[in-house]
Amino acid sequence: MAQQELKRDLENRHVQLIAIGGTIGTGLFLGSGKAIQLAGPSIIFAYFIVGIAVFFVMRALGELLLSKAGYQSFTDIAEDYLGPRAAFITGWTYWFCWIMTAMADVIAVGVYVQYWFDIPQWVPEIICLVVLLGLNLLTVKNFGELEFWFALIKVVTILALIAIGVVLLVIGFKTDTGMVTVKNIWGHGGIFPNGVPGFLLSFQMVVFAFVGVELVGVSAAETSNPEKNIPSAINKIPLRILFFYVGAIIALLCINPWTELSPSESPFVKTFSLVGIPIAAGIINFVVLTSAASACNSGMFSTSRILYNLSKNNQASSHFAKLNKNHVPRNGLLISTLVLSGGALLSKLIPEQAFGVVTTISAICFIWVWGVVLVCHIKYKKTQPELQAKSKFKAPFTPFVNYAVLTLFAIILIIMLVAKETRMALLLTPLWFILLFALYYSNRRKAGK
């Protein structure tokens, strides 16, 4: 029986870097270029607004996770407060979220490797999946170590960008696009050069930039000291938002007028090139490669744990509840990796639209998951006053902030419906939920319930 429980092998430094690594990825390194073109400098406010909203989601999740020792993820929470149907739909939707996201990232790995080696794109994709699968099958600590170093590379890159931006501001450096100055933020059409519509249209990519922050919750079951490590990781989220997102974007806009940034090019590559680093493209290509591998690594970890929890709750095959001798859900890892390998097929069928479609669907489904957390927290506060009174990690401003964030999420979904680029993905996403409802009631009929 001992082998049928996940092992708490993640240390505080692992949880801290998993939280950072889960939120810093292609959404920031690549997607920020498109977001900046839509919103101009007002993108700073978009990152700040969504970031703060996500922080309140995480505070709610943190309080819920620590309210009961048996919780291993938010699917367990959904089971208690919204019933088995909500747990089934949320668990499988979260699995789908990460499958879609990781598919996009494993495709990106193949593209980035071609920068150095002229080989078929699918070769590095398969190699990446096999290597990550092998490391994840050994121990959960291997996942923690791998994500620790992946995240460290991202953090160092952003710190370097911010440091370079400060130095260039102080010395009054001049690039090919003009003087490095804070006036570049508002000096090219103002803070809202494309008006409120442009500002609102940027929210889809900004939401995608934050997907994965809830990985702290998924990893809660495997931390050595969740009562200490989870609050510590969650409480540092506002600092990370201000420093890594808002700080990086401000540095980019001070060095480059927003009008000089291309939506099809990483603004990080552009910036490092402008400051005279000759191997900038190679450096950033390496960073983006590790970022994509990191996101894929996180996806393999989270999808396998979600399948494990679904199985433990009789909402998926019992095979997914079996652990290997290292206390790792081997079958969940294998099936998730197999599905992820279909990313190459998707990129072949719709190469130009694939990334945009899967990231939009991923963002929509993550909004569902975050919304479920907030609704569960509202019910927890209403129905479990004794637990809420004893909580040592109370979420602030509840339930008012829960309703405010849920309203923001609803507005973002309406924006996605109005926007031409995201409308199709939004209209397709309900098909997933219809499928899940059908599967849930089909399973209940088979079980005679």
Coordinates of C-alpha atoms in Angstrom, one line a residue, residues 2-10 132-144 222 297 300-309 318-337:
A2 CA 2.9 2.3 0.7
Q3 CA 3.7 2.4 -3.0
Q4 CA 0.2 3.6 -3.8
E5 CA 0.8 7.0 -2.4
L6 CA 2.7 9.9 -4.0
K7 CA 6.0 10.7 -2.4
R8 CA 6.6 14.1 -0.8
D9 CA 10.0 14.6 -2.2
L10 CA 9.8 18.3 -3.4
L132 CA 11.7 14.1 -20.1
L133 CA 9.7 10.9 -19.8
G134 CA 12.7 9.0 -18.6
L135 CA 13.6 11.6 -16.0
N136 CA 10.0 11.9 -14.7
L137 CA 9.7 8.1 -14.4
L138 CA 12.7 8.0 -12.0
T139 CA 11.5 10.2 -9.0
V140 CA 9.5 13.3 -8.5
K141 CA 12.7 14.9 -7.2
N142 CA 14.1 14.6 -10.8
F143 CA 11.1 16.7 -12.0
G144 CA 11.8 19.2 -9.3
E222 CA 4.5 16.0 -3.1
N297 CA 8.1 19.1 -18.5
M300 CA 4.0 15.8 -18.3
F301 CA 4.1 16.2 -14.5
S302 CA 0.7 17.8 -14.1
T303 CA -1.2 15.6 -16.6
S304 CA 0.1 12.4 -15.0
R305 CA -0.8 13.6 -11.5
I306 CA -4.3 14.7 -12.6
L307 CA -4.9 11.2 -14.1
Y308 CA -3.6 9.7 -10.9
N309 CA -6.1 11.7 -8.8
S318 CA -7.7 2.2 -12.2
H319 CA -4.5 1.7 -14.2
F320 CA -3.7 5.4 -13.7
A321 CA -3.6 5.0 -9.9
K322 CA -0.7 2.5 -10.1
L323 CA 2.7 3.8 -9.1
N324 CA 6.1 2.4 -9.9
K325 CA 8.7 1.6 -7.2
N326 CA 9.7 5.3 -7.2
H327 CA 6.2 6.4 -6.3
V328 CA 5.6 7.9 -9.7
P329 CA 2.3 7.4 -11.7
R330 CA 3.9 5.6 -14.6
N331 CA 0.8 4.8 -16.6
G332 CA -0.4 8.4 -16.4
L333 CA 3.0 9.6 -17.6
L334 CA 3.1 7.1 -20.5
I335 CA -0.4 7.9 -21.8
S336 CA 0.1 11.6 -21.5
T337 CA 3.4 11.4 -23.4

